[in-house]
């Protein structure tokens, strides 16, 4: 039986820890116990860092006992970290065999900021290899299971982070979102996931998938917890040349404002091109119900058109593989992890080829090949160059939509969580998961997914996506918090507590 402590939100835990009603060590231990109890069924974690987590928690307790102020509003609250961030005290595999055995020599900025904030890191979470995928089935270490129904996927690539929240193994997690890898898993697991504005959170020490799209962000069970974590990890970093030199938007204040439940005066744009025909009935009805709820909160709904969004997915699948083929060239069997020698006297090239063949999975190889082709001379302009032009058109669609609306809304995904095995052999079906999330990555603006409710026929979580202009996180969190408060009030409590899959009742 796991401790009641695992049911609390991060904000509630922080309050108890800082008031010294409960110690950070007890809270961390409760989550480690929960992991020991359920992770065999979930497989959210690739590595559990029991000792470093307890040591970090003990340091928080010692500082508080000494009369020191908490290092951050989340000091002492443990977290699950996607295995794509470097950590000196734990392995970093990115879900790939090619990094088997590698120990990073430095901490990512996100890791360092978590440590400085007194947040114990419980472990590293499972992910699709190098963040390519929408189900976590492309992890070299086996899939993660969705706690709502363990025969289903938790989404991807950050399925481990989202599942750890839904299984109450961690109150907070970190993900990365290149095309939807924070938002789609959030939607599949009934949790909150935020993709900050590109450049809002440092990419230093985040192993690159597609550098012009990758963005780290907070994952949590409530909007307030996500906002608190966003504030810890966000902000300028001189170690990342694309980091924005501006303060983190006031997301905690905006969340508190939103929770009071009034959205009057706010214009919410409904994107005509996202949703409707071809979307699962549960998603469609959940989205329509969410729109009614936003209207009841006083928001004005306006229809906006973003005609180039339909080209976002094909353009993304040229830009992403191009950047992947370049970024993953660094895994050359010489510097990191795995090294496979086909023969004792094999040449460097032969070792490189054998290592990459053994170390990379099919999806990664597929994208390296696609990207190498798209960037080759004679094709560059026709493919990569064309895709970059589409990117500009998508950005313009957003700009004109934001002239008419403060934030935009859409479904997060076309379907609810699908069964393990259903799409893994059909790349196109897998890629279509990110139809609604990719536009925000292409333009670099902020977006998040918040639980909208449970599908009528599937009984599975449905997500509402809220998109905001670059550095427009404050209105985005405000809308999310108002929506969350209204939904909880109408449904008699948080959605996540109506878990119907994994046995979580205490
Ligand atoms: N599912 C998308 C892909 O496979 C997005 C991945 C991500 O956001 N890292 O590329």
Short mmCIF file of C-alpha atoms and ligand atoms in Angstrom, two decimals:
data_model
loop_
_atom_site.label_atom_id
_atom_site.label_comp_id
_atom_site.label_asym_id
_atom_site.label_seq_id
_atom_site.Cartn_x
_atom_site.Cartn_y
_atom_site.Cartn_z
CA UNK A 1 0.00 0.00 0.00
CA UNK A 2 1.62 3.27 -1.01
CA UNK A 3 1.74 6.37 1.10
CA UNK A 4 -0.94 9.06 0.90
CA UNK A 5 1.95 11.43 0.21
CA UNK A 6 2.09 10.22 -3.39
CA UNK A 7 -1.46 11.49 -3.96
CA UNK A 8 -0.64 15.12 -3.12
CA UNK A 9 0.23 17.80 -5.63
CA UNK A 10 3.74 19.26 -5.72
CA UNK A 11 2.44 22.55 -4.28
CA UNK A 12 0.80 20.70 -1.38
CA UNK A 13 3.93 18.65 -0.72
CA UNK A 14 6.12 21.77 -0.78
CA UNK A 15 3.89 23.47 1.75
CA UNK A 16 4.10 20.50 4.14
CA UNK A 17 7.85 20.11 3.69
CA UNK A 18 8.56 23.81 4.22
CA UNK A 19 6.32 23.90 7.30
CA UNK A 20 8.30 20.83 8.48
CA UNK A 21 5.15 18.75 8.87
CA UNK A 22 6.80 16.07 6.78
CA UNK A 23 10.42 15.71 5.70
CA UNK A 24 11.69 15.80 2.13
CA UNK A 25 13.28 12.41 2.82
CA UNK A 26 9.88 10.92 3.74
CA UNK A 27 8.30 12.37 0.61
CA UNK A 28 11.12 11.10 -1.61
CA UNK A 29 11.07 7.68 0.05
CA UNK A 30 7.28 7.46 -0.45
CA UNK A 31 7.75 7.97 -4.18
CA UNK A 32 10.67 5.52 -4.35
CA UNK A 33 8.42 2.96 -2.61
CA UNK A 34 5.66 3.64 -5.09
CA UNK A 35 8.10 3.13 -7.95
CA UNK A 36 9.19 -0.17 -6.41
CA UNK A 37 5.54 -1.17 -6.10
CA UNK A 38 4.21 -0.33 -9.57
CA UNK A 39 6.99 0.33 -12.06
CA UNK A 40 7.21 -3.30 -13.09
CA UNK A 41 3.76 -2.80 -14.66
CA UNK A 42 4.39 0.74 -15.95
CA UNK A 43 8.09 0.85 -16.89
CA UNK A 44 8.24 4.62 -16.65
CA UNK A 45 11.84 4.54 -15.39
CA UNK A 46 15.03 3.42 -17.09
CA UNK A 47 17.08 4.19 -14.02
CA UNK A 48 16.11 4.93 -10.41
CA UNK A 49 18.59 7.06 -8.50
CA UNK A 50 17.70 6.04 -4.95
CA UNK A 51 20.85 7.27 -3.23
CA UNK A 52 21.31 10.63 -4.96
CA UNK A 53 17.58 11.37 -4.57
CA UNK A 54 17.61 10.64 -0.83
CA UNK A 55 20.84 12.60 -0.39
CA UNK A 56 19.33 15.63 -2.14
CA UNK A 57 16.22 15.34 0.03
CA UNK A 58 18.32 15.07 3.20
CA UNK A 59 20.20 18.24 2.21
CA UNK A 60 16.88 20.09 1.92
CA UNK A 61 15.78 18.84 5.35
CA UNK A 62 19.11 19.86 6.89
CA UNK A 63 18.88 23.37 5.44
CA UNK A 64 15.32 23.80 6.71
CA UNK A 65 16.31 22.47 10.15
CA UNK A 66 19.03 25.09 10.13
CA UNK A 67 16.44 27.81 9.74
CA UNK A 68 17.35 28.52 6.10
CA UNK A 69 14.63 29.58 3.65
CA UNK A 70 13.72 26.90 1.06
CA UNK A 71 15.97 27.11 -2.02
CA UNK A 72 12.84 27.37 -4.23
CA UNK A 73 9.06 27.03 -3.88
CA UNK A 74 9.51 23.36 -4.87
CA UNK A 75 12.48 22.52 -2.62
CA UNK A 76 12.19 18.96 -1.38
CA UNK A 77 9.58 17.83 -3.94
CA UNK A 78 10.99 14.94 -6.03
CA UNK A 79 10.90 14.74 -9.82
CA UNK A 80 11.29 12.30 -12.72
CA UNK A 81 13.71 13.43 -15.45
CA UNK A 82 13.48 12.36 -19.09
CA UNK A 83 16.55 10.33 -20.01
CA UNK A 84 17.60 12.89 -22.63
CA UNK A 85 19.14 15.33 -20.11
CA UNK A 86 22.70 14.77 -18.99
CA UNK A 87 23.23 13.88 -15.33
CA UNK A 88 26.65 13.28 -13.77
CA UNK A 89 25.34 10.85 -11.18
CA UNK A 90 23.08 8.72 -13.39
CA UNK A 91 23.32 7.18 -16.87
CA UNK A 92 21.87 9.03 -19.87
CA UNK A 93 20.79 6.73 -22.70
CA UNK A 94 18.13 8.68 -24.64
CA UNK A 95 16.35 5.34 -24.96
CA UNK A 96 19.13 4.11 -27.24
CA UNK A 97 21.54 1.21 -27.17
CA UNK A 98 24.21 3.40 -28.69
CA UNK A 99 24.56 5.27 -25.38
CA UNK A 100 24.62 2.11 -23.28
CA UNK A 101 27.20 2.54 -20.54
CA UNK A 102 27.80 6.25 -21.15
CA UNK A 103 28.18 8.49 -18.12
CA UNK A 104 27.88 12.17 -18.99
CA UNK A 105 30.76 14.31 -17.69
CA UNK A 106 28.48 17.28 -16.98
CA UNK A 107 24.95 18.21 -15.91
CA UNK A 108 22.46 19.80 -18.32
CA UNK A 109 21.39 23.30 -17.32
CA UNK A 110 17.91 21.92 -16.56
CA UNK A 111 19.49 19.29 -14.29
CA UNK A 112 21.66 21.91 -12.58
CA UNK A 113 18.69 24.21 -12.00
CA UNK A 114 16.67 21.37 -10.48
CA UNK A 115 19.52 20.57 -8.12
CA UNK A 116 19.98 24.24 -7.17
CA UNK A 117 16.24 24.44 -6.46
CA UNK A 118 16.50 21.52 -4.01
CA UNK A 119 14.48 19.14 -6.20
CA UNK A 120 15.53 15.49 -5.68
CA UNK A 121 15.79 13.60 -8.98
CA UNK A 122 14.12 10.20 -8.56
CA UNK A 123 15.47 8.79 -11.78
CA UNK A 124 15.55 8.91 -15.58
CA UNK A 125 12.40 8.21 -17.55
CA UNK A 126 11.81 6.05 -20.59
CA UNK A 127 11.44 7.60 -24.04
CA UNK A 128 11.36 6.79 -27.73
CA UNK A 129 14.93 6.53 -28.95
CA UNK A 130 16.42 10.04 -29.26
CA UNK A 131 12.88 11.42 -28.85
CA UNK A 132 11.62 10.06 -32.18
CA UNK A 133 8.20 8.53 -31.79
CA UNK A 134 4.74 8.99 -30.31
CA UNK A 135 4.31 5.89 -28.17
CA UNK A 136 7.57 5.13 -26.30
CA UNK A 137 7.58 1.81 -28.19
CA UNK A 138 10.74 2.93 -29.99
CA UNK A 139 12.74 2.78 -26.76
CA UNK A 140 15.56 0.24 -27.01
CA UNK A 141 14.66 -0.79 -23.45
CA UNK A 142 11.02 -1.77 -24.06
CA UNK A 143 7.79 0.22 -23.99
CA UNK A 144 6.19 2.19 -21.17
CA UNK A 145 2.60 1.25 -20.30
CA UNK A 146 -0.19 3.75 -19.82
CA UNK A 147 -1.38 3.61 -16.18
CA UNK A 148 -4.99 4.13 -17.34
CA UNK A 149 -4.82 0.85 -19.23
CA UNK A 150 -1.51 -0.97 -19.25
CA UNK A 151 -2.21 -2.50 -22.68
CA UNK A 152 -2.11 0.98 -24.14
CA UNK A 153 0.73 3.38 -24.91
CA UNK A 154 1.30 6.50 -22.78
CA UNK A 155 2.23 8.49 -25.89
CA UNK A 156 5.73 9.60 -26.77
CA UNK A 157 8.42 10.39 -26.95
CA UNK A 158 8.17 11.36 -23.29
CA UNK A 159 5.86 8.51 -22.30
CA UNK A 160 7.94 7.67 -19.23
CA UNK A 161 7.66 11.14 -17.73
CA UNK A 162 3.88 11.33 -18.32
CA UNK A 163 3.26 7.79 -17.07
CA UNK A 164 5.29 8.41 -13.89
CA UNK A 165 2.87 11.24 -13.05
CA UNK A 166 -0.26 9.27 -13.89
CA UNK A 167 0.97 6.30 -11.84
CA UNK A 168 1.71 8.58 -8.87
CA UNK A 169 5.37 7.59 -8.98
CA UNK A 170 6.41 11.25 -9.16
CA UNK A 171 4.56 14.53 -8.56
CA UNK A 172 6.67 16.38 -11.15
CA UNK A 173 8.51 15.46 -14.33
CA UNK A 174 10.47 17.04 -17.15
CA UNK A 175 9.93 16.32 -20.83
CA UNK A 176 11.06 17.65 -24.18
CA UNK A 177 8.84 18.61 -27.07
CA UNK A 178 10.14 18.69 -30.64
CA UNK A 179 6.84 17.92 -32.34
CA UNK A 180 4.54 17.09 -29.44
CA UNK A 181 6.51 14.84 -27.08
CA UNK A 182 5.36 16.67 -23.95
CA UNK A 183 1.79 17.51 -25.01
CA UNK A 184 0.73 14.24 -26.67
CA UNK A 185 1.78 12.05 -23.68
CA UNK A 186 0.09 14.56 -21.34
CA UNK A 187 -3.10 14.18 -23.33
CA UNK A 188 -2.87 10.34 -23.32
CA UNK A 189 -2.30 10.14 -19.56
CA UNK A 190 -4.65 12.85 -18.24
CA UNK A 191 -1.78 15.07 -17.11
CA UNK A 192 -0.56 18.61 -17.81
CA UNK A 193 2.33 19.18 -20.23
CA UNK A 194 3.83 22.46 -21.35
CA UNK A 195 6.03 23.24 -24.35
CA UNK A 196 7.50 26.65 -23.49
CA UNK A 197 8.41 29.22 -26.12
CA UNK A 198 11.47 28.09 -28.11
CA UNK A 199 14.47 29.47 -26.21
CA UNK A 200 12.51 29.76 -22.96
CA UNK A 201 14.27 26.81 -21.32
CA UNK A 202 17.96 26.05 -21.92
CA UNK A 203 18.91 23.22 -24.30
CA UNK A 204 22.42 22.94 -22.85
CA UNK A 205 22.94 19.27 -21.98
CA UNK A 206 19.67 18.26 -23.65
CA UNK A 207 20.85 15.65 -26.17
CA UNK A 208 19.76 17.11 -29.50
CA UNK A 209 17.07 15.60 -31.69
CA UNK A 210 16.22 18.54 -34.00
CA UNK A 211 17.90 21.63 -32.59
CA UNK A 212 15.63 24.25 -34.17
CA UNK A 213 12.53 22.54 -32.73
CA UNK A 214 13.60 20.94 -29.40
CA UNK A 215 12.26 22.54 -26.25
CA UNK A 216 12.32 21.29 -22.64
CA UNK A 217 9.30 21.83 -20.44
CA UNK A 218 7.42 20.96 -17.27
CA UNK A 219 5.05 17.99 -16.79
CA UNK A 220 2.75 17.76 -13.77
CA UNK A 221 -0.69 16.73 -12.60
CA UNK A 222 -1.92 20.30 -12.08
CA UNK A 223 -1.47 23.60 -13.88
CA UNK A 224 -0.05 25.27 -10.75
CA UNK A 225 2.59 22.55 -10.34
CA UNK A 226 3.60 22.98 -13.98
CA UNK A 227 3.85 26.76 -13.50
CA UNK A 228 6.04 26.39 -10.40
CA UNK A 229 8.36 23.99 -12.23
CA UNK A 230 8.42 26.18 -15.34
CA UNK A 231 9.72 29.03 -13.19
CA UNK A 232 12.50 26.83 -11.76
CA UNK A 233 13.85 25.58 -15.11
CA UNK A 234 13.13 28.60 -17.35
CA UNK A 235 15.09 31.73 -18.06
CA UNK A 236 18.25 32.83 -19.84
CA UNK A 237 21.32 30.60 -20.05
CA UNK A 238 24.49 31.88 -21.64
CA UNK A 239 25.49 28.26 -22.41
CA UNK A 240 22.67 28.01 -24.99
CA UNK A 241 23.04 30.43 -27.89
CA UNK A 242 19.32 30.20 -28.71
CA UNK A 243 18.23 30.97 -25.14
CA UNK A 244 16.01 34.05 -24.91
CA UNK A 245 17.47 36.82 -22.75
CA UNK A 246 14.21 37.74 -21.01
CA UNK A 247 12.63 36.91 -17.67
CA UNK A 248 10.38 33.84 -17.38
CA UNK A 249 6.80 35.02 -18.02
CA UNK A 250 4.81 35.39 -14.75
CA UNK A 251 3.17 31.99 -15.06
CA UNK A 252 2.53 31.37 -11.36
CA UNK A 253 0.70 34.68 -10.96
CA UNK A 254 -1.26 33.99 -14.15
CA UNK A 255 -2.23 30.55 -12.83
CA UNK A 256 -3.50 31.99 -9.56
CA UNK A 257 -5.44 34.63 -11.48
CA UNK A 258 -6.94 31.97 -13.76
CA UNK A 259 -7.91 29.72 -10.86
CA UNK A 260 -10.30 32.42 -9.69
CA UNK A 261 -12.30 31.27 -12.69
CA UNK A 262 -13.06 34.34 -14.75
CA UNK A 263 -11.96 34.62 -18.38
CA UNK A 264 -14.09 37.58 -19.37
CA UNK A 265 -12.39 39.93 -21.77
CA UNK A 266 -10.22 37.14 -23.16
CA UNK A 267 -10.51 36.15 -26.82
CA UNK A 268 -9.94 32.46 -27.56
CA UNK A 269 -9.36 31.46 -31.16
CA UNK A 270 -10.68 28.11 -32.36
CA UNK A 271 -8.48 26.87 -35.20
CA UNK A 272 -10.78 25.83 -38.04
CA UNK A 273 -8.21 23.46 -39.56
CA UNK A 274 -7.70 21.36 -36.39
CA UNK A 275 -10.40 18.95 -35.21
CA UNK A 276 -13.55 17.79 -36.94
CA UNK A 277 -13.67 15.10 -39.58
CA UNK A 278 -11.20 12.25 -39.12
CA UNK A 279 -10.81 12.86 -35.38
CA UNK A 280 -11.98 10.18 -32.92
CA UNK A 281 -15.53 10.89 -31.69
CA UNK A 282 -14.36 11.03 -28.05
CA UNK A 283 -11.78 13.67 -28.92
CA UNK A 284 -14.27 15.70 -30.90
CA UNK A 285 -16.98 15.65 -28.22
CA UNK A 286 -14.42 16.34 -25.48
CA UNK A 287 -13.16 19.34 -27.43
CA UNK A 288 -16.66 20.72 -28.06
CA UNK A 289 -17.48 20.36 -24.35
CA UNK A 290 -14.25 22.19 -23.50
CA UNK A 291 -15.25 25.06 -25.79
CA UNK A 292 -18.61 25.38 -24.03
CA UNK A 293 -16.83 25.43 -20.68
CA UNK A 294 -14.47 28.20 -21.83
CA UNK A 295 -17.46 30.21 -22.99
CA UNK A 296 -19.18 29.73 -19.62
CA UNK A 297 -16.04 31.14 -18.01
CA UNK A 298 -16.66 34.35 -19.90
CA UNK A 299 -14.17 33.97 -22.78
CA UNK A 300 -15.16 35.12 -26.23
CA UNK A 301 -14.68 32.37 -28.82
CA UNK A 302 -13.62 33.44 -32.30
CA UNK A 303 -13.00 31.18 -35.27
CA UNK A 304 -9.57 31.62 -36.82
CA UNK A 305 -8.13 30.07 -39.95
CA UNK A 306 -4.57 28.80 -40.27
CA UNK A 307 -4.56 27.48 -43.84
CA UNK A 308 -0.91 26.38 -43.86
CA UNK A 309 -1.18 24.11 -40.82
CA UNK A 310 -2.00 21.24 -43.15
CA UNK A 311 1.56 21.42 -44.51
CA UNK A 312 3.13 21.45 -41.03
CA UNK A 313 3.44 17.66 -40.72
CA UNK A 314 5.03 17.00 -44.14
CA UNK A 315 7.41 19.97 -43.71
CA UNK A 316 8.32 18.78 -40.21
CA UNK A 317 9.22 15.35 -41.60
CA UNK A 318 11.79 17.03 -43.85
CA UNK A 319 13.23 19.48 -41.33
CA UNK A 320 13.39 17.06 -38.40
CA UNK A 321 15.17 14.20 -40.24
CA UNK A 322 17.58 16.70 -41.80
CA UNK A 323 18.62 18.00 -38.39
CA UNK A 324 18.63 14.47 -36.94
CA UNK A 325 20.97 13.19 -39.65
CA UNK A 326 23.41 15.92 -38.75
CA UNK A 327 23.03 15.78 -34.94
CA UNK A 328 23.29 12.00 -34.70
CA UNK A 329 26.50 11.92 -36.73
CA UNK A 330 28.30 12.49 -33.43
CA UNK A 331 27.59 8.90 -32.37
CA UNK A 332 30.63 7.54 -34.13
CA UNK A 333 31.68 4.70 -31.80
CA UNK A 334 34.66 6.73 -30.67
CA UNK A 335 33.34 9.14 -28.06
CA UNK A 336 30.23 7.69 -26.42
CA UNK A 337 28.85 4.41 -25.14
CA UNK A 338 28.65 1.41 -27.40
CA UNK A 339 31.48 0.23 -29.67
CA UNK A 340 31.10 -2.82 -31.89
CA UNK A 341 34.09 -4.16 -33.81
CA UNK A 342 33.16 -6.58 -36.62
CA UNK A 343 36.74 -7.98 -36.61
CA UNK A 344 39.89 -7.40 -34.53
CA UNK A 345 41.57 -5.58 -37.41
CA UNK A 346 38.48 -3.61 -38.50
CA UNK A 347 39.04 -0.09 -39.81
CA UNK A 348 37.58 2.98 -38.08
CA UNK A 349 34.90 3.18 -40.78
CA UNK A 350 33.96 -0.48 -40.26
CA UNK A 351 33.71 0.01 -36.48
CA UNK A 352 31.59 3.11 -37.02
CA UNK A 353 29.23 1.36 -39.43
CA UNK A 354 28.89 -1.74 -37.24
CA UNK A 355 28.30 0.34 -34.11
CA UNK A 356 25.67 2.53 -35.72
CA UNK A 357 23.99 -0.52 -37.21
CA UNK A 358 23.85 -2.29 -33.85
CA UNK A 359 23.23 0.81 -31.74
CA UNK A 360 20.40 2.59 -33.56
CA UNK A 361 16.85 1.27 -33.88
CA UNK A 362 14.78 1.21 -37.09
CA UNK A 363 12.98 4.52 -36.59
CA UNK A 364 16.24 6.39 -35.96
CA UNK A 365 17.82 4.80 -39.03
CA UNK A 366 14.78 5.66 -41.13
CA UNK A 367 15.06 9.31 -40.18
CA UNK A 368 18.82 9.49 -40.67
CA UNK A 369 18.33 8.14 -44.19
CA UNK A 370 15.44 10.51 -44.95
CA UNK A 371 17.43 13.47 -43.66
CA UNK A 372 20.60 12.55 -45.50
CA UNK A 373 18.57 12.35 -48.70
CA UNK A 374 16.74 15.65 -48.09
CA UNK A 375 20.05 17.46 -47.52
CA UNK A 376 21.93 15.95 -50.44
CA UNK A 377 23.03 18.22 -53.25
CA UNK A 378 20.42 18.62 -55.95
CA UNK A 379 17.62 17.92 -53.48
CA UNK A 380 18.37 20.46 -50.79
CA UNK A 381 16.32 23.30 -52.31
CA UNK A 382 13.45 21.06 -53.35
CA UNK A 383 13.07 19.48 -49.90
CA UNK A 384 14.78 21.27 -47.01
CA UNK A 385 14.53 24.73 -48.60
CA UNK A 386 10.85 24.26 -49.43
CA UNK A 387 10.10 23.02 -45.91
CA UNK A 388 11.75 26.11 -44.42
CA UNK A 389 9.43 28.27 -46.54
CA UNK A 390 6.44 26.38 -45.17
CA UNK A 391 7.73 27.17 -41.73
CA UNK A 392 7.53 30.88 -42.50
CA UNK A 393 3.96 30.48 -43.75
CA UNK A 394 2.96 28.69 -40.54
CA UNK A 395 4.52 31.45 -38.47
CA UNK A 396 2.47 34.00 -40.45
CA UNK A 397 -0.72 32.00 -39.87
CA UNK A 398 -0.06 32.20 -36.13
CA UNK A 399 0.71 35.93 -36.30
CA UNK A 400 -2.55 36.75 -38.01
CA UNK A 401 -4.53 34.43 -35.72
CA UNK A 402 -3.02 36.15 -32.68
CA UNK A 403 -4.21 39.50 -34.01
CA UNK A 404 -7.74 38.23 -33.43
CA UNK A 405 -7.27 36.07 -30.33
CA UNK A 406 -5.14 36.04 -27.17
CA UNK A 407 -4.68 32.28 -27.25
CA UNK A 408 -5.76 29.52 -29.65
CA UNK A 409 -7.30 26.16 -28.76
CA UNK A 410 -7.47 22.79 -30.52
CA UNK A 411 -7.52 19.12 -29.61
CA UNK A 412 -4.04 17.98 -28.53
CA UNK A 413 -4.24 14.73 -30.51
CA UNK A 414 -6.59 13.17 -33.09
CA UNK A 415 -7.21 10.07 -30.91
CA UNK A 416 -7.02 8.87 -27.33
CA UNK A 417 -4.29 6.40 -26.24
CA UNK A 418 -4.01 3.49 -28.68
CA UNK A 419 -3.00 -0.09 -28.00
CA UNK A 420 0.63 -1.16 -27.74
CA UNK A 421 1.53 -2.71 -31.09
CA UNK A 422 -1.22 -0.99 -33.09
CA UNK A 423 0.91 1.60 -34.91
CA UNK A 424 4.50 0.59 -34.31
CA UNK A 425 4.89 -0.94 -37.79
CA UNK A 426 3.12 1.89 -39.59
CA UNK A 427 5.31 5.02 -39.44
CA UNK A 428 2.73 7.26 -41.12
CA UNK A 429 -0.01 6.31 -38.67
CA UNK A 430 2.45 7.04 -35.86
CA UNK A 431 3.43 10.43 -37.34
CA UNK A 432 -0.23 11.51 -37.57
CA UNK A 433 -0.41 11.66 -33.76
CA UNK A 434 1.36 15.00 -33.93
CA UNK A 435 -0.93 16.66 -36.45
CA UNK A 436 -2.15 19.26 -33.93
CA UNK A 437 1.04 19.77 -31.94
CA UNK A 438 3.66 20.28 -34.66
CA UNK A 439 2.56 23.78 -35.80
CA UNK A 440 3.66 25.33 -32.46
CA UNK A 441 7.11 23.73 -32.76
CA UNK A 442 7.48 24.95 -36.33
CA UNK A 443 6.69 28.52 -35.27
CA UNK A 444 8.48 28.35 -31.90
CA UNK A 445 5.59 29.68 -29.84
CA UNK A 446 4.25 28.32 -26.53
CA UNK A 447 1.64 25.56 -26.23
CA UNK A 448 0.34 23.17 -23.60
CA UNK A 449 -2.08 20.31 -23.03
CA UNK A 450 -4.46 20.22 -20.09
CA UNK A 451 -6.84 17.33 -19.30
CA UNK A 452 -10.27 18.03 -20.79
CA UNK A 453 -12.08 14.96 -19.50
CA UNK A 454 -12.61 11.28 -20.19
CA UNK A 455 -13.86 10.06 -23.55
CA UNK A 456 -17.46 8.85 -23.46
CA UNK A 457 -16.87 5.55 -25.22
CA UNK A 458 -13.17 4.91 -24.50
CA UNK A 459 -13.11 6.08 -20.89
CA UNK A 460 -9.63 7.40 -21.65
CA UNK A 461 -8.27 10.92 -21.10
CA UNK A 462 -8.74 13.60 -23.77
CA UNK A 463 -6.50 16.69 -23.85
CA UNK A 464 -7.24 20.30 -24.65
CA UNK A 465 -4.39 22.13 -26.36
CA UNK A 466 -3.88 25.83 -25.66
CA UNK A 467 -1.43 27.73 -27.89
CA UNK A 468 -0.02 31.19 -27.21
CA UNK A 469 2.32 33.63 -28.95
CA UNK A 470 6.07 33.53 -28.21
CA UNK A 471 6.54 34.48 -24.54
CA UNK A 472 2.75 34.51 -24.19
CA UNK A 473 2.82 31.84 -21.48
CA UNK A 474 0.96 34.01 -18.94
CA UNK A 475 -2.42 34.10 -20.74
CA UNK A 476 -1.95 30.43 -21.69
CA UNK A 477 -1.54 29.36 -18.05
CA UNK A 478 -4.40 31.63 -17.05
CA UNK A 479 -6.79 29.91 -19.44
CA UNK A 480 -5.50 26.46 -18.45
CA UNK A 481 -5.97 27.18 -14.73
CA UNK A 482 -9.48 28.56 -15.20
CA UNK A 483 -10.42 25.57 -17.32
CA UNK A 484 -8.93 23.10 -14.82
CA UNK A 485 -10.76 24.72 -11.87
CA UNK A 486 -14.09 24.67 -13.72
CA UNK A 487 -13.64 21.05 -14.84
CA UNK A 488 -12.67 19.87 -11.34
CA UNK A 489 -15.63 21.71 -9.81
CA UNK A 490 -18.05 20.21 -12.32
CA UNK A 491 -16.65 16.70 -12.02
CA UNK A 492 -16.12 16.59 -8.27
CA UNK A 493 -12.32 16.53 -8.26
CA UNK A 494 -9.26 16.18 -10.45
CA UNK A 495 -9.56 13.88 -13.45
CA UNK A 496 -6.41 12.01 -12.52
CA UNK A 497 -8.04 10.72 -9.36
CA UNK A 498 -10.60 8.83 -11.48
CA UNK A 499 -7.95 6.44 -12.71
CA UNK A 500 -9.52 3.29 -14.04
CA UNK A 501 -6.51 1.27 -15.10
CA UNK A 502 -3.66 0.57 -12.75
CA UNK A 503 -4.84 0.04 -9.18
CA UNK A 504 -3.98 3.30 -7.47
CA UNK A 505 -6.59 3.57 -4.76
CA UNK A 506 -5.17 3.69 -1.29
N1 LIG B 1 6.37 12.27 -32.32
C1 LIG B 1 7.16 13.29 -32.96
C2 LIG B 1 8.31 12.65 -33.68
O1 LIG B 1 8.38 11.48 -33.71
C3 LIG B 1 7.62 14.29 -31.96
C4 LIG B 1 8.78 13.87 -31.17
C5 LIG B 1 9.20 14.88 -30.16
O2 LIG B 1 8.49 15.86 -29.88
N2 LIG B 1 10.39 14.69 -29.65
O3 LIG B 1 9.14 13.30 -34.22
#
